[in-house]
Amino acid sequence: MLAVFDLDGTLLDGDSTALWLWGRVRRSVPRLLAALLVAPVAIPMVIAPPTRRAGASILLWIATAGLSEPKLRESCAEFAAGFQAKALPLRWRGPGMATLDEHLAHGDEVVVVTAAPTVLAQALIAPLDRPIVVLGTSLKRRAAGWVADVHCRNQRKCQALAEAGHGKRWAYAYTDSLDDLPLLRAADAPMIVGCGKAASRRLSRARLPNGRAMAW
């Protein structure tokens, strides 16, 4: 059986991409000034689904301008090392990881599909040393920096799974966000996770006849 997990807010207790970008921006005065300058425009764009990719790309470009592909990977690896050392305000969610391990113990295939850049998600998940497939947002080079290419969110998560050979339906889906409704609707057992009341409210709004809310 296939078990599909979101990453940020589901397996992780925060936003890995935002923390990585902020870590890069705050260490450079020019990047920080540029980010502060565009924030009034870029942040509302990130919040609104139709402009999320463009807004994220603006902030991503500022944080990565001047990075070659090897340096980009090195930056993600350094972030993952800081995460492992517990030097960042980011942790694995215990119930989420326990559920993931239960699926692996039962012989299920586990895929993490996330809006985070694939290169960042892979750097975070690789040290777990578990057979987990990672699908995320691809990046492309643009004017000496990096921007989002194919933004892996909403319906695009389902497309990414299909393109990776996992079909159009799966046994389980776990996420904290209603932006993942297409992912949940394609699951035999859709699970909305989070603190108890918030997960229950999201489940009510999702109107999934076979859905469940899980307190993580």
Coordinates of N, CA and C in Angstrom, one line a residue:
M1 N 0.8 -1.2 0.0 CA 0.0 0.0 0.0 C 0.9 1.2 0.0
L2 N 0.3 2.3 -0.5 CA 1.1 3.6 -0.6 C 0.6 4.6 0.4
A3 N 1.5 5.1 1.3 CA 1.2 6.1 2.3 C 1.9 7.4 1.9
V4 N 1.1 8.4 1.7 CA 1.6 9.7 1.3 C 1.6 10.7 2.4
F5 N 2.7 11.4 2.7 CA 2.8 12.3 3.8 C 3.2 13.7 3.2
D6 N 2.6 14.7 3.7 CA 3.1 16.1 3.6 C 4.3 16.2 4.5
L7 N 5.1 17.3 4.3 CA 6.3 17.5 5.2 C 6.0 18.6 6.2
D8 N 6.0 19.8 5.8 CA 5.9 20.9 6.7 C 4.6 21.0 7.4
G9 N 4.6 21.0 8.7 CA 3.3 21.0 9.5 C 2.7 19.7 9.7
T10 N 3.3 18.7 9.1 CA 2.8 17.3 9.2 C 3.8 16.4 9.8
L11 N 4.9 16.2 9.2 CA 6.1 15.5 9.8 C 7.0 16.4 10.5
L12 N 7.0 17.7 10.1 CA 7.8 18.7 10.8 C 6.9 19.7 11.5
D13 N 7.3 20.3 12.6 CA 6.4 21.2 13.3 C 6.6 22.6 12.9
G14 N 7.1 22.9 11.7 CA 7.2 24.2 11.2 C 7.5 24.2 9.7
D15 N 7.9 25.4 9.2 CA 8.1 25.6 7.8 C 9.6 25.6 7.4
S16 N 10.0 24.5 6.9 CA 11.5 24.3 6.7 C 12.0 25.3 5.6
T17 N 11.2 25.6 4.6 CA 11.7 26.5 3.5 C 11.8 27.9 4.1
A18 N 10.8 28.3 4.8 CA 10.9 29.7 5.4 C 12.1 29.9 6.3
L19 N 12.4 28.8 7.1 CA 13.5 28.9 8.0 C 14.8 28.9 7.3
W20 N 14.9 28.1 6.2 CA 16.2 28.0 5.4 C 16.4 29.4 4.7
L21 N 15.3 29.9 4.1 CA 15.5 31.2 3.4 C 15.8 32.3 4.4
W22 N 15.2 32.4 5.5 CA 15.4 33.4 6.5 C 16.9 33.3 7.0
G23 N 17.3 32.1 7.2 CA 18.7 31.9 7.7 C 19.7 32.5 6.7
R24 N 19.5 32.3 5.4 CA 20.4 32.8 4.4 C 20.2 34.4 4.3
V25 N 19.0 34.9 4.4 CA 18.8 36.3 4.2 C 19.4 37.1 5.4
R26 N 19.2 36.6 6.6 CA 19.7 37.4 7.8 C 21.2 37.5 7.9
R27 N 21.9 36.6 7.2 CA 23.4 36.6 7.3 C 24.0 37.6 6.3
S28 N 23.2 38.2 5.5 CA 23.7 39.1 4.4 C 22.9 40.4 4.5
V29 N 23.6 41.5 4.7 CA 23.0 42.8 4.7 C 22.3 43.1 3.4
P30 N 22.9 42.9 2.2 CA 22.2 43.2 0.9 C 21.0 42.3 0.8
R31 N 21.1 41.1 1.1 CA 19.9 40.2 1.0 C 18.8 40.6 1.9
L32 N 19.2 41.0 3.2 CA 18.2 41.4 4.2 C 17.5 42.7 3.7
L33 N 18.2 43.6 3.2 CA 17.6 44.9 2.7 C 16.7 44.6 1.6
A34 N 17.1 43.8 0.6 CA 16.3 43.4 -0.5 C 15.0 42.7 -0.1
A35 N 15.1 41.8 0.9 CA 13.9 41.1 1.4 C 13.0 42.0 2.1
L36 N 13.5 42.9 2.9 CA 12.6 43.9 3.6 C 11.9 44.8 2.6
L37 N 12.6 45.1 1.5 CA 12.0 46.0 0.5 C 10.9 45.4 -0.2
V38 N 11.0 44.1 -0.6 CA 10.0 43.4 -1.4 C 8.9 42.7 -0.5
A39 N 9.2 42.6 0.8 CA 8.3 41.9 1.7 C 6.8 42.3 1.6
P40 N 6.5 43.7 1.6 CA 5.1 44.1 1.5 C 4.4 43.6 0.3
V41 N 5.1 43.3 -0.7 CA 4.5 42.7 -1.9 C 4.6 41.2 -2.0
A42 N 5.7 40.7 -1.7 CA 6.0 39.2 -1.8 C 5.2 38.4 -0.8
I43 N 5.1 38.8 0.4 CA 4.5 38.0 1.4 C 3.0 37.9 1.2
P44 N 2.2 38.9 0.8 CA 0.8 38.7 0.4 C 0.7 37.8 -0.8
M45 N 1.6 37.9 -1.7 CA 1.6 37.0 -2.8 C 1.7 35.5 -2.4
V46 N 2.6 35.3 -1.4 CA 2.8 33.9 -0.9 C 1.6 33.4 -0.3
I47 N 0.9 34.2 0.4 CA -0.3 33.8 1.2 C -1.5 33.5 0.2
A48 N -1.6 34.2 -0.9 CA -2.7 33.9 -1.8 C -2.3 32.8 -2.8
P49 N -3.1 31.7 -2.8 CA -2.8 30.6 -3.7 C -2.5 30.9 -5.2
P50 N -3.2 31.8 -5.8 CA -2.9 32.0 -7.3 C -1.6 32.7 -7.5
T51 N -1.0 33.4 -6.5 CA 0.3 34.1 -6.7 C 1.4 33.5 -5.9
R52 N 1.1 32.4 -5.2 CA 2.0 31.8 -4.3 C 3.4 31.5 -4.9
R53 N 3.4 30.9 -6.1 CA 4.6 30.5 -6.7 C 5.5 31.7 -7.1
A54 N 4.8 32.7 -7.6 CA 5.6 34.0 -7.9 C 6.1 34.6 -6.7
G55 N 5.3 34.7 -5.6 CA 5.8 35.4 -4.4 C 6.9 34.6 -3.8
A56 N 6.8 33.3 -3.8 CA 7.9 32.4 -3.2 C 9.2 32.6 -4.0
S57 N 9.0 32.7 -5.3 CA 10.2 32.8 -6.2 C 10.9 34.1 -6.0
I58 N 10.2 35.1 -5.7 CA 10.9 36.4 -5.4 C 11.8 36.3 -4.2
L59 N 11.3 35.7 -3.1 CA 12.0 35.5 -1.9 C 13.1 34.5 -2.1
L60 N 12.8 33.5 -2.8 CA 13.8 32.4 -3.1 C 15.0 33.0 -3.9
W61 N 14.7 33.8 -4.9 CA 15.8 34.4 -5.7 C 16.7 35.3 -4.8
I62 N 16.1 36.1 -4.0 CA 16.9 37.0 -3.1 C 17.8 36.2 -2.2
A63 N 17.3 35.1 -1.7 CA 18.1 34.3 -0.8 C 19.2 33.4 -1.5
T64 N 19.0 33.2 -2.8 CA 20.0 32.3 -3.5 C 20.8 33.0 -4.6
A65 N 20.6 34.2 -4.8 CA 21.3 34.9 -5.9 C 22.8 34.7 -5.7
G66 N 23.5 34.3 -6.8 CA 24.9 34.0 -6.7 C 25.3 32.6 -6.4
L67 N 24.3 31.7 -6.1 CA 24.7 30.4 -5.7 C 24.7 29.5 -7.0
S68 N 25.7 28.7 -7.2 CA 25.8 27.7 -8.2 C 25.0 26.5 -7.7
E69 N 24.7 25.5 -8.5 CA 24.0 24.3 -8.0 C 24.7 23.6 -6.9
P70 N 26.0 23.4 -7.0 CA 26.7 22.8 -5.9 C 26.6 23.6 -4.6
K71 N 26.7 24.9 -4.7 CA 26.5 25.7 -3.5 C 25.1 25.7 -2.9
L72 N 24.1 25.6 -3.8 CA 22.8 25.5 -3.4 C 22.6 24.2 -2.6
R73 N 23.1 23.1 -3.1 CA 23.0 21.8 -2.4 C 23.8 21.9 -1.0
E74 N 24.9 22.6 -1.1 CA 25.7 22.7 0.1 C 24.9 23.5 1.2
S75 N 24.2 24.6 0.8 CA 23.4 25.4 1.7 C 22.3 24.5 2.3
C76 N 21.7 23.7 1.5 CA 20.6 22.8 2.1 C 21.2 21.8 3.0
A77 N 22.4 21.3 2.7 CA 23.0 20.3 3.6 C 23.4 20.9 4.9
E78 N 23.9 22.2 4.9 CA 24.2 22.9 6.1 C 23.0 23.1 7.0
F79 N 21.9 23.4 6.3 CA 20.6 23.6 7.1 C 20.2 22.3 7.7
A80 N 20.3 21.2 6.9 CA 19.9 19.9 7.5 C 20.8 19.5 8.6
A81 N 22.1 19.9 8.6 CA 23.0 19.5 9.7 C 22.6 20.3 10.9
G82 N 22.3 21.6 10.7 CA 21.8 22.4 11.9 C 20.6 21.8 12.5
F83 N 19.7 21.4 11.6 CA 18.4 20.7 12.1 C 18.7 19.5 12.9
Q84 N 19.6 18.6 12.4 CA 20.0 17.4 13.1 C 20.6 17.7 14.5
A85 N 21.4 18.8 14.5 CA 22.0 19.2 15.8 C 21.1 20.0 16.7
K86 N 19.8 20.1 16.3 CA 18.8 20.8 17.1 C 19.2 22.2 17.4
A87 N 19.8 22.8 16.4 CA 20.2 24.2 16.5 C 19.2 25.2 15.8
L88 N 18.1 24.6 15.3 CA 17.0 25.3 14.7 C 15.7 25.2 15.4
P89 N 14.8 26.1 15.3 CA 13.5 26.0 15.9 C 12.6 25.1 15.0
L90 N 13.0 23.9 14.8 CA 12.3 23.0 13.9 C 12.5 21.6 14.4
R91 N 11.5 20.8 14.5 CA 11.6 19.4 15.0 C 10.7 18.4 14.2
W92 N 11.1 17.2 14.2 CA 10.1 16.1 13.7 C 9.0 16.0 14.7
R93 N 7.8 15.8 14.2 CA 6.6 15.5 15.0 C 6.7 14.1 15.4
G94 N 6.7 13.8 16.7 CA 6.8 12.4 17.2 C 5.7 11.5 16.7
P95 N 4.4 11.9 16.8 CA 3.3 11.0 16.3 C 3.4 10.8 14.8
G96 N 3.8 11.8 14.1 CA 4.0 11.7 12.6 C 5.0 10.7 12.2
M97 N 6.2 10.8 12.9 CA 7.3 9.9 12.6 C 6.9 8.4 13.0
A98 N 6.2 8.3 14.1 CA 5.8 7.0 14.6 C 4.8 6.4 13.6
T99 N 3.9 7.2 13.0 CA 3.0 6.7 12.0 C 3.7 6.3 10.8
L100 N 4.6 7.1 10.3 CA 5.5 6.8 9.1 C 6.2 5.4 9.4
D101 N 6.8 5.3 10.5 CA 7.5 4.0 10.8 C 6.6 2.8 10.8
E102 N 5.4 3.0 11.3 CA 4.4 1.9 11.3 C 4.1 1.4 9.9
H103 N 4.0 2.4 9.0 CA 3.7 2.0 7.6 C 4.9 1.3 7.0
L104 N 6.1 1.7 7.3 CA 7.3 1.0 6.8 C 7.4 -0.4 7.4
A105 N 7.0 -0.5 8.7 CA 7.1 -1.8 9.3 C 6.1 -2.8 8.7
H106 N 5.0 -2.3 8.2 CA 4.0 -3.1 7.6 C 4.3 -3.4 6.1
G107 N 5.4 -2.9 5.6 CA 5.7 -3.1 4.2 C 5.1 -2.1 3.2
D108 N 4.5 -1.0 3.7 CA 3.9 0.0 2.9 C 5.0 0.8 2.2
E109 N 4.7 1.3 1.0 CA 5.6 2.3 0.4 C 5.3 3.7 0.9
V110 N 6.3 4.5 1.3 CA 6.1 5.8 1.8 C 6.6 6.8 0.9
V111 N 5.8 7.8 0.6 CA 6.3 9.0 -0.3 C 6.0 10.2 0.5
V112 N 7.0 11.1 0.6 CA 6.8 12.5 1.1 C 6.6 13.4 -0.1
V113 N 5.5 14.1 -0.2 CA 5.3 15.0 -1.3 C 5.0 16.4 -0.7
T114 N 5.9 17.3 -1.1 CA 5.9 18.6 -0.4 C 6.1 19.8 -1.3
A115 N 5.6 21.0 -0.9 CA 5.8 22.2 -1.6 C 7.2 22.7 -1.4
A116 N 8.0 22.2 -0.4 CA 9.3 22.6 -0.2 C 10.2 22.2 -1.4
P117 N 11.3 22.9 -1.7 CA 12.2 22.5 -2.7 C 12.7 21.0 -2.5
T118 N 12.7 20.3 -3.6 CA 13.1 18.9 -3.5 C 14.5 18.8 -2.8
V119 N 15.4 19.6 -3.3 CA 16.8 19.6 -2.8 C 16.8 19.8 -1.3
L120 N 16.0 20.6 -0.7 CA 15.9 20.9 0.7 C 15.3 19.7 1.4
A121 N 14.1 19.2 0.9 CA 13.4 18.1 1.6 C 14.3 16.9 1.6
Q122 N 15.0 16.6 0.5 CA 15.9 15.4 0.5 C 17.0 15.5 1.5
A123 N 17.6 16.7 1.7 CA 18.6 16.9 2.6 C 18.1 16.7 4.1
L124 N 16.9 17.0 4.4 CA 16.3 16.8 5.7 C 16.0 15.3 5.9
I125 N 15.5 14.7 4.9 CA 15.0 13.3 5.1 C 16.1 12.2 4.9
A126 N 17.1 12.5 4.1 CA 18.2 11.5 3.9 C 18.8 11.0 5.2
P127 N 19.1 11.8 6.2 CA 19.7 11.3 7.4 C 18.8 10.3 8.2
L128 N 17.5 10.3 7.9 CA 16.6 9.4 8.6 C 17.0 7.9 8.3
D129 N 17.6 7.7 7.1 CA 18.0 6.4 6.7 C 16.8 5.4 6.6
R130 N 15.8 5.9 6.0 CA 14.6 5.1 5.8 C 14.3 5.1 4.3
P131 N 13.6 4.1 3.7 CA 13.3 4.0 2.3 C 12.1 4.9 2.0
I132 N 12.3 6.2 1.9 CA 11.3 7.2 1.7 C 11.6 7.9 0.3
V133 N 10.6 7.9 -0.5 CA 10.7 8.7 -1.8 C 10.3 10.1 -1.5
V134 N 11.0 11.1 -2.0 CA 10.7 12.5 -1.8 C 10.4 13.2 -3.1
L135 N 9.2 13.8 -3.2 CA 8.8 14.6 -4.3 C 8.5 16.0 -3.8
G136 N 9.1 17.0 -4.5 CA 8.9 18.4 -4.1 C 9.0 19.4 -5.2
T137 N 9.1 20.6 -4.9 CA 9.2 21.7 -5.9 C 10.5 21.7 -6.6
S138 N 10.5 21.7 -7.9 CA 11.8 21.8 -8.6 C 12.2 23.2 -8.8
L139 N 13.4 23.5 -8.8 CA 14.0 24.8 -9.0 C 14.7 25.0 -10.3
K140 N 14.7 26.2 -10.8 CA 15.5 26.5 -12.0 C 16.3 27.8 -11.8
R141 N 17.4 27.8 -12.6 CA 18.3 29.0 -12.5 C 17.6 30.1 -13.3
R142 N 17.7 31.3 -12.6 CA 17.2 32.5 -13.3 C 18.0 33.7 -12.8
A143 N 18.7 34.3 -13.8 CA 19.5 35.5 -13.5 C 20.4 35.4 -12.3
A144 N 21.2 34.3 -12.3 CA 22.2 34.0 -11.3 C 21.6 33.6 -9.9
G145 N 20.3 33.4 -9.9 CA 19.7 33.0 -8.6 C 18.8 31.8 -9.0
W146 N 17.9 31.4 -8.0 CA 17.0 30.2 -8.2 C 15.6 30.6 -7.9
V147 N 14.7 30.1 -8.7 CA 13.2 30.3 -8.5 C 12.5 29.0 -8.7
A148 N 11.3 29.0 -8.3 CA 10.5 27.8 -8.4 C 10.1 27.5 -9.8
D149 N 10.3 26.2 -10.2 CA 10.0 25.8 -11.6 C 8.6 25.2 -11.5
V150 N 8.4 24.0 -11.1 CA 7.1 23.3 -11.0 C 6.8 23.3 -9.5
H151 N 5.9 24.1 -9.0 CA 5.5 24.3 -7.6 C 4.7 23.1 -7.2
C152 N 5.2 22.3 -6.3 CA 4.5 21.0 -5.9 C 3.5 21.3 -4.8
R153 N 2.3 21.8 -5.2 CA 1.3 22.1 -4.2 C -0.1 21.8 -4.8
N154 N -1.1 21.6 -4.0 CA -2.5 21.3 -4.4 C -2.5 20.2 -5.4
Q155 N -3.2 20.4 -6.6 CA -3.4 19.3 -7.6 C -2.0 18.8 -8.1
R156 N -1.0 19.7 -8.1 CA 0.3 19.4 -8.6 C 0.9 18.2 -7.8
K157 N 0.6 18.1 -6.6 CA 1.1 17.0 -5.8 C 0.6 15.7 -6.4
C158 N -0.6 15.6 -6.7 CA -1.2 14.4 -7.3 C -0.5 14.1 -8.7
Q159 N -0.3 15.2 -9.4 CA 0.4 15.0 -10.7 C 1.8 14.4 -10.5
A160 N 2.5 15.0 -9.5 CA 3.9 14.5 -9.2 C 3.9 13.0 -8.9
L161 N 2.9 12.6 -8.1 CA 2.8 11.2 -7.7 C 2.5 10.3 -8.9
A162 N 1.6 10.8 -9.8 CA 1.3 10.0 -11.0 C 2.5 9.9 -11.9
E163 N 3.2 11.0 -12.1 CA 4.4 11.1 -13.0 C 5.5 10.2 -12.4
A164 N 5.6 10.0 -11.1 CA 6.6 9.2 -10.5 C 6.2 7.7 -10.5
G165 N 5.0 7.4 -11.1 CA 4.6 6.0 -11.2 C 3.7 5.5 -10.1
H166 N 3.1 6.4 -9.3 CA 2.3 5.9 -8.2 C 0.8 5.9 -8.4
G167 N 0.4 6.2 -9.7 CA -1.0 6.1 -10.0 C -1.7 7.4 -9.6
K168 N -3.1 7.2 -9.6 CA -3.9 8.4 -9.3 C -4.7 8.2 -8.0
R169 N -4.5 7.1 -7.3 CA -5.1 6.9 -6.0 C -4.0 6.2 -5.1
W170 N -4.2 6.4 -3.8 CA -3.3 5.8 -2.8 C -4.1 5.4 -1.6
A171 N -3.5 4.6 -0.8 CA -4.2 4.1 0.4 C -4.4 5.1 1.5
Y172 N -3.3 5.8 1.8 CA -3.3 6.8 2.9 C -2.7 8.1 2.5
A173 N -3.3 9.2 3.0 CA -2.7 10.5 2.8 C -2.8 11.3 4.2
Y174 N -1.7 11.9 4.5 CA -1.6 12.6 5.8 C -1.1 14.1 5.5
T175 N -1.9 15.1 6.0 CA -1.5 16.5 5.8 C -2.2 17.3 6.8
D176 N -1.6 18.5 7.1 CA -2.2 19.4 8.0 C -3.0 20.5 7.3
S177 N -2.9 20.5 5.9 CA -3.4 21.7 5.2 C -4.5 21.3 4.2
L178 N -5.6 22.2 4.2 CA -6.6 22.0 3.2 C -6.2 22.4 1.8
D179 N -5.0 22.9 1.6 CA -4.5 23.2 0.3 C -4.2 21.8 -0.4
D180 N -4.1 20.7 0.5 CA -3.9 19.4 -0.1 C -5.2 18.6 -0.3
L181 N -6.3 19.3 -0.4 CA -7.5 18.6 -0.6 C -7.5 17.6 -1.8
P182 N -6.9 17.9 -3.0 CA -6.8 16.9 -4.0 C -6.1 15.7 -3.6
L183 N -5.0 15.8 -2.8 CA -4.3 14.7 -2.3 C -5.2 13.8 -1.4
L184 N -6.0 14.5 -0.5 CA -6.8 13.8 0.4 C -8.0 13.1 -0.3
R185 N -8.5 13.7 -1.3 CA -9.7 13.1 -2.0 C -9.3 11.9 -2.8
A186 N -8.0 11.8 -3.1 CA -7.5 10.6 -3.9 C -7.1 9.5 -3.0
A187 N -7.2 9.6 -1.7 CA -6.8 8.6 -0.7 C -8.0 7.8 -0.2
D188 N -7.8 6.5 0.0 CA -8.8 5.6 0.6 C -9.0 6.0 2.1
A189 N -7.9 6.4 2.7 CA -8.0 6.8 4.1 C -7.3 8.2 4.3
P190 N -8.0 9.3 4.0 CA -7.4 10.6 4.2 C -7.4 11.1 5.6
M191 N -6.2 11.5 6.1 CA -6.1 11.9 7.5 C -5.6 13.4 7.5
I192 N -6.4 14.2 8.3 CA -6.0 15.6 8.5 C -5.4 15.7 9.9
V193 N -4.2 16.1 10.0 CA -3.5 16.1 11.3 C -3.3 17.5 11.8
G194 N -3.0 17.5 13.1 CA -2.7 18.8 13.8 C -3.2 18.7 15.2
C195 N -3.2 19.8 15.9 CA -3.8 19.8 17.3 C -5.2 19.4 17.1
G196 N -5.8 18.8 18.1 CA -7.1 18.1 18.0 C -8.2 19.0 17.4
K197 N -8.4 20.2 18.0 CA -9.5 21.0 17.6 C -9.3 21.6 16.2
A198 N -8.1 22.0 15.8 CA -7.8 22.5 14.5 C -8.0 21.5 13.5
A199 N -7.5 20.2 13.7 CA -7.7 19.2 12.8 C -9.2 18.8 12.6
S200 N -9.9 18.8 13.6 CA -11.4 18.5 13.5 C -12.1 19.6 12.7
R201 N -11.7 20.9 12.9 CA -12.3 22.0 12.1 C -12.0 21.8 10.7
R202 N -10.8 21.5 10.4 CA -10.4 21.3 8.9 C -11.1 20.1 8.3
L203 N -11.3 19.1 9.1 CA -12.0 17.9 8.6 C -13.4 18.2 8.3
S204 N -14.1 19.0 9.1 CA -15.4 19.5 8.9 C -15.5 20.3 7.6
R205 N -14.6 21.2 7.4 CA -14.6 22.0 6.2 C -14.3 21.2 4.9
A206 N -13.5 20.1 5.1 CA -13.1 19.3 3.9 C -14.2 18.5 3.4
R207 N -15.1 18.1 4.3 CA -16.3 17.3 3.9 C -15.9 16.0 3.2
L208 N -15.0 15.3 3.8 CA -14.5 14.0 3.2 C -15.3 12.9 3.9
P209 N -16.1 12.2 3.2 CA -16.9 11.2 3.9 C -16.1 10.1 4.6
N210 N -14.9 9.8 4.1 CA -14.1 8.8 4.7 C -12.9 9.4 5.5
G211 N -12.9 10.7 5.7 CA -11.8 11.3 6.4 C -11.8 11.2 7.9
R212 N -10.5 11.4 8.4 CA -10.4 11.3 9.9 C -9.5 12.4 10.3
A213 N -9.7 12.9 11.5 CA -8.8 14.0 12.1 C -7.9 13.2 13.1
M214 N -6.6 13.6 13.1 CA -5.7 13.0 14.0 C -4.9 14.0 14.8
A215 N -4.9 13.9 16.1 CA -4.2 14.9 16.9 C -2.7 14.5 17.0
W216 N -1.9 15.3 16.3 CA -0.4 15.1 16.3 C 0.3 16.2 17.0

